[in-house]
XYZ file of C-alpha atoms in Angstrom:
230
model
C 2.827 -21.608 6.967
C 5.695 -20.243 4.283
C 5.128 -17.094 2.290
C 4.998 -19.085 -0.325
C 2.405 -21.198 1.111
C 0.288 -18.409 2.293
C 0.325 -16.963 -0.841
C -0.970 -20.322 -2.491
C -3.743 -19.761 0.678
C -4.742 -16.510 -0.581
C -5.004 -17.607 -4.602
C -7.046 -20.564 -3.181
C -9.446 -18.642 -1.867
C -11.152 -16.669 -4.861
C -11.777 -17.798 -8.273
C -10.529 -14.487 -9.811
C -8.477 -11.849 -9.110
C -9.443 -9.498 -5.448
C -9.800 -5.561 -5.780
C -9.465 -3.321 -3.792
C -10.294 -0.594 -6.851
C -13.521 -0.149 -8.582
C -13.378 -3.576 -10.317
C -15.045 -2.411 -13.288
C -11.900 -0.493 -14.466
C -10.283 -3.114 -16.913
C -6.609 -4.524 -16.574
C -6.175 -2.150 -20.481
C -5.834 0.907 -17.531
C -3.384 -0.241 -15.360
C 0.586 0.196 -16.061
C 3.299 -0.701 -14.099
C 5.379 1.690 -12.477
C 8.925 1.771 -11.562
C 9.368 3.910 -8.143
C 12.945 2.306 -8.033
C 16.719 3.752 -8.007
C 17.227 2.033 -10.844
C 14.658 4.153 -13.033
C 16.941 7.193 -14.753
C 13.704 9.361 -15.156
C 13.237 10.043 -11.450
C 16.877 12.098 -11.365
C 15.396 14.174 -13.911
C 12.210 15.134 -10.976
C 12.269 16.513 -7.540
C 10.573 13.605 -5.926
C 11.138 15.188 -2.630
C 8.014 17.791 -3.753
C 4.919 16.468 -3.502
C 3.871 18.594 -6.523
C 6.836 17.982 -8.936
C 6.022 14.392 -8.184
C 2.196 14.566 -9.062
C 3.350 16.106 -12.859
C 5.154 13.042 -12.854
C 2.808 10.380 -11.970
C -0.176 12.417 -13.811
C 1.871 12.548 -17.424
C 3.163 8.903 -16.458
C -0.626 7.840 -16.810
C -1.515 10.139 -19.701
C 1.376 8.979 -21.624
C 0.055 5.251 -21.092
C -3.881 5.750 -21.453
C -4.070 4.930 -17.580
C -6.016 5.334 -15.027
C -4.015 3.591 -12.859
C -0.365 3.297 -12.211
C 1.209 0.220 -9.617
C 4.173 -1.340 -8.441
C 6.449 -1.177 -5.528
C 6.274 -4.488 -4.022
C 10.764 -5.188 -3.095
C 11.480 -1.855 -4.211
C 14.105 0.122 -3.338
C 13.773 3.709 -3.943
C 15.704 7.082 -3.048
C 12.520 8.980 -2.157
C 12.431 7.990 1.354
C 15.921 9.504 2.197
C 13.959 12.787 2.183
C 12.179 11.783 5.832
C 13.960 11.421 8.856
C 11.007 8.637 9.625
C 12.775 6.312 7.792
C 16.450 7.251 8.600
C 16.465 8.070 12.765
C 18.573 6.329 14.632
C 16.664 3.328 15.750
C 15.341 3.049 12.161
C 18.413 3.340 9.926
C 18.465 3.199 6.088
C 14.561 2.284 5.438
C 14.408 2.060 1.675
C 12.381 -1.225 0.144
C 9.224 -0.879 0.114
C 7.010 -4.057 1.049
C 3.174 -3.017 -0.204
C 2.106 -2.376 -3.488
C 1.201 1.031 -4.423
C -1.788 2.013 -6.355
C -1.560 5.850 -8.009
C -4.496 6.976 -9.008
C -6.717 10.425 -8.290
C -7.267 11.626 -4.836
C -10.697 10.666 -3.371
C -10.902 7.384 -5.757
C -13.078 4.930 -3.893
C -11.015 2.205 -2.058
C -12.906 -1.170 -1.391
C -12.261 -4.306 0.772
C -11.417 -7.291 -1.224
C -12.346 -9.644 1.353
C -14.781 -10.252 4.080
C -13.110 -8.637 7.448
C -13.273 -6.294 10.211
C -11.743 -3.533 11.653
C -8.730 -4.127 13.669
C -7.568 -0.789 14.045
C -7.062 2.415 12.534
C -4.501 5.341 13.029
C -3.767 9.025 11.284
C 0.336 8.387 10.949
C 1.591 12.077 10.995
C 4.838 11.670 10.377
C 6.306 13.295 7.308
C 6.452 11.001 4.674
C 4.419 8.288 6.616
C 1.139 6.630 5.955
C -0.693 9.636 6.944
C -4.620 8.113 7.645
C -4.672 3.736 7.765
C -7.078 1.335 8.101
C -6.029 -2.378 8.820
C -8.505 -4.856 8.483
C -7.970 -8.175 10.191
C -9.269 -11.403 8.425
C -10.130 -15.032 9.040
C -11.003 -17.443 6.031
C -10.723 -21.642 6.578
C -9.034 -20.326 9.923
C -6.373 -18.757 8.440
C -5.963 -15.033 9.830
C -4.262 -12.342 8.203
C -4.376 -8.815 7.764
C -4.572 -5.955 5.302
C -3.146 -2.654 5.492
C -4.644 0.678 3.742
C -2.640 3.875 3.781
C -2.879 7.345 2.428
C -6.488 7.213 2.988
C -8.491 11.013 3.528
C -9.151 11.725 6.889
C -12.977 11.137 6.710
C -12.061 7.152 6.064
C -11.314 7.026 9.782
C -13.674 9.583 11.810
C -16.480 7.721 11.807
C -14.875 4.188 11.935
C -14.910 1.560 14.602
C -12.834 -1.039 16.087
C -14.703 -4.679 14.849
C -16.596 -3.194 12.526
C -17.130 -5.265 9.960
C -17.145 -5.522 6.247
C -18.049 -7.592 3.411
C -16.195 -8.446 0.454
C -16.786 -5.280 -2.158
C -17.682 -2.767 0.778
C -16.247 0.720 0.421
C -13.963 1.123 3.327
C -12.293 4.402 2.246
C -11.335 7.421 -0.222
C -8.127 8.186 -1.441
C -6.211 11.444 0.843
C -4.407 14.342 -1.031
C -0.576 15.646 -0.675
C -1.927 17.972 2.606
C -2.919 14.642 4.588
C -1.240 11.456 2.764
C 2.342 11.932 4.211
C 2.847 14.284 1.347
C 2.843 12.437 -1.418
C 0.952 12.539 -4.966
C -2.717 10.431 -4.473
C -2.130 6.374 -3.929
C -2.513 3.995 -2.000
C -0.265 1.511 -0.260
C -2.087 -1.972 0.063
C -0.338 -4.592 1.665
C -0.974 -8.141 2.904
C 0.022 -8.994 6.661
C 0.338 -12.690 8.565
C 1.112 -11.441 11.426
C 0.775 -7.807 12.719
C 2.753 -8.187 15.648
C 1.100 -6.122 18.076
C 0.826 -2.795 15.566
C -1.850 -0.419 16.040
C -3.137 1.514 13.024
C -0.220 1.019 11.563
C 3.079 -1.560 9.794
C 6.355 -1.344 8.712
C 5.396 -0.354 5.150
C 9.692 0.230 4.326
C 12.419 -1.783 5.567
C 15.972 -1.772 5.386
C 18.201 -4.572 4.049
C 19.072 -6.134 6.854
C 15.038 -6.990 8.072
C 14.124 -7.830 4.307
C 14.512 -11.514 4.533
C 12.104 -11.588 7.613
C 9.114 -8.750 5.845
C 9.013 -10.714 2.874
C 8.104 -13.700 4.788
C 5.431 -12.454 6.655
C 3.825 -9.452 3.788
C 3.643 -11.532 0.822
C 3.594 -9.655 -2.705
C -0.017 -8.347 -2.904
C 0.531 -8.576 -6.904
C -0.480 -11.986 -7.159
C -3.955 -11.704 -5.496
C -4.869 -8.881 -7.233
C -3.730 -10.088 -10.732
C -0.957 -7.527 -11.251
C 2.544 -8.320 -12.411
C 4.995 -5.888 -12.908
């Protein structure tokens, strides 16, 4: 199955847009967001602080009457050249990122937008790294795939379970601060998986250019599920 093809799959499979947010927050409080290096504002703030970068995002959503800010999906964007996670020497130059990022307040209620179960969970530590992740695997008209939570509070994963399952609409998490998220303002980083290839608790969430061709192919632009376009 293409991307493009799975991504037909996923639309097939639901009448109306998934969420992984409360769905009663209307489409009127969303606004796009441009994380890239292409977006002059960002020279003007120290992304590398956590804090600096939370005035940022906050006054990005008053400005725009928002409760929610997104984007990301193909991005490439300067703020990971401040973690040696995504520039050692076996992982060189990581800088497009391949989920879509939802910004929105610390402990906001994250939900799962389709039947599943656990497949595994993981509290990334690295700086600048998921921080605590859920993936849930699913199976619809025996198609499997997998979604991918990060920047979750710690509590989302101390009482969970692999195989635990989950209906469509379930909560499956909150929302972790700067101190536990990888240190970065409250979001999260939702992304759509055919094939984990072996990863526990966590996924390549940032690539470099050389690996893009092959991401894109198998995380497909979570965007069109959710009905969000940049």
């Amino acid at each position: 199955m293409t991307s493009s093809e799975f991504l037909n799959f996923l639309k097939s499979i639901c009448s109306k847009p998934l969420h992984v947010l409360d769905a009663t927050i209307p489409k009127s409080k969303y606004v796009p967001l441009n994380l890239s290096e292409s977006n002059p504002e960002l020279q003007k703030t120290n992304i590398s602080s956590s804090s600096e970068f939370s005035k940022y995002i906050n006054a990005y959503l008053k400005k725009h009457n928002a409760v929610v800010a997104y984007g990301g999906y193909n991005e490439v964007r300067t703020m990971y050249n401040r973690s040696t996670h995504f520039n050692s020497e076996t992982s060189k130059n990581r800088n497009i990122h391949l989920g879509l990022d939802l910004w929105c307040a610390a402990e906001t209620m994250i939900y799962t937008p389709l039947d599943g179960e656990v497949h595994s969970f993981k509290n990334n530590t690295n700086y600048g790294d998921y921080g605590p992740t859920i993936i849930l695997r699913h199976i619809i008209s025996g198609v499997e795939f997998y979604t991918l939570y990060g920047h979750l509070s710690l509590n989302s994963i101390e009482n969970l379970k692999v195989g635990q399952q989950f209906k469509q609409g379930d909560k499956i998490a909150t929302l972790g601060t700067a101190s536990i998220n990888g240190d970065y303002p409250p979001h999260l980083h939702f992304q759509i998986i055919k094939d984990v290839q072996g990863y526990f608790g966590d996924y390549p969430g940032v690539c470099n250019g050389q690996d893009l061709e092959f991401y894109l192919g198998n995380c497909v632009d979570p965007g069109g599920v959710l009905g969000l376009r940049s």
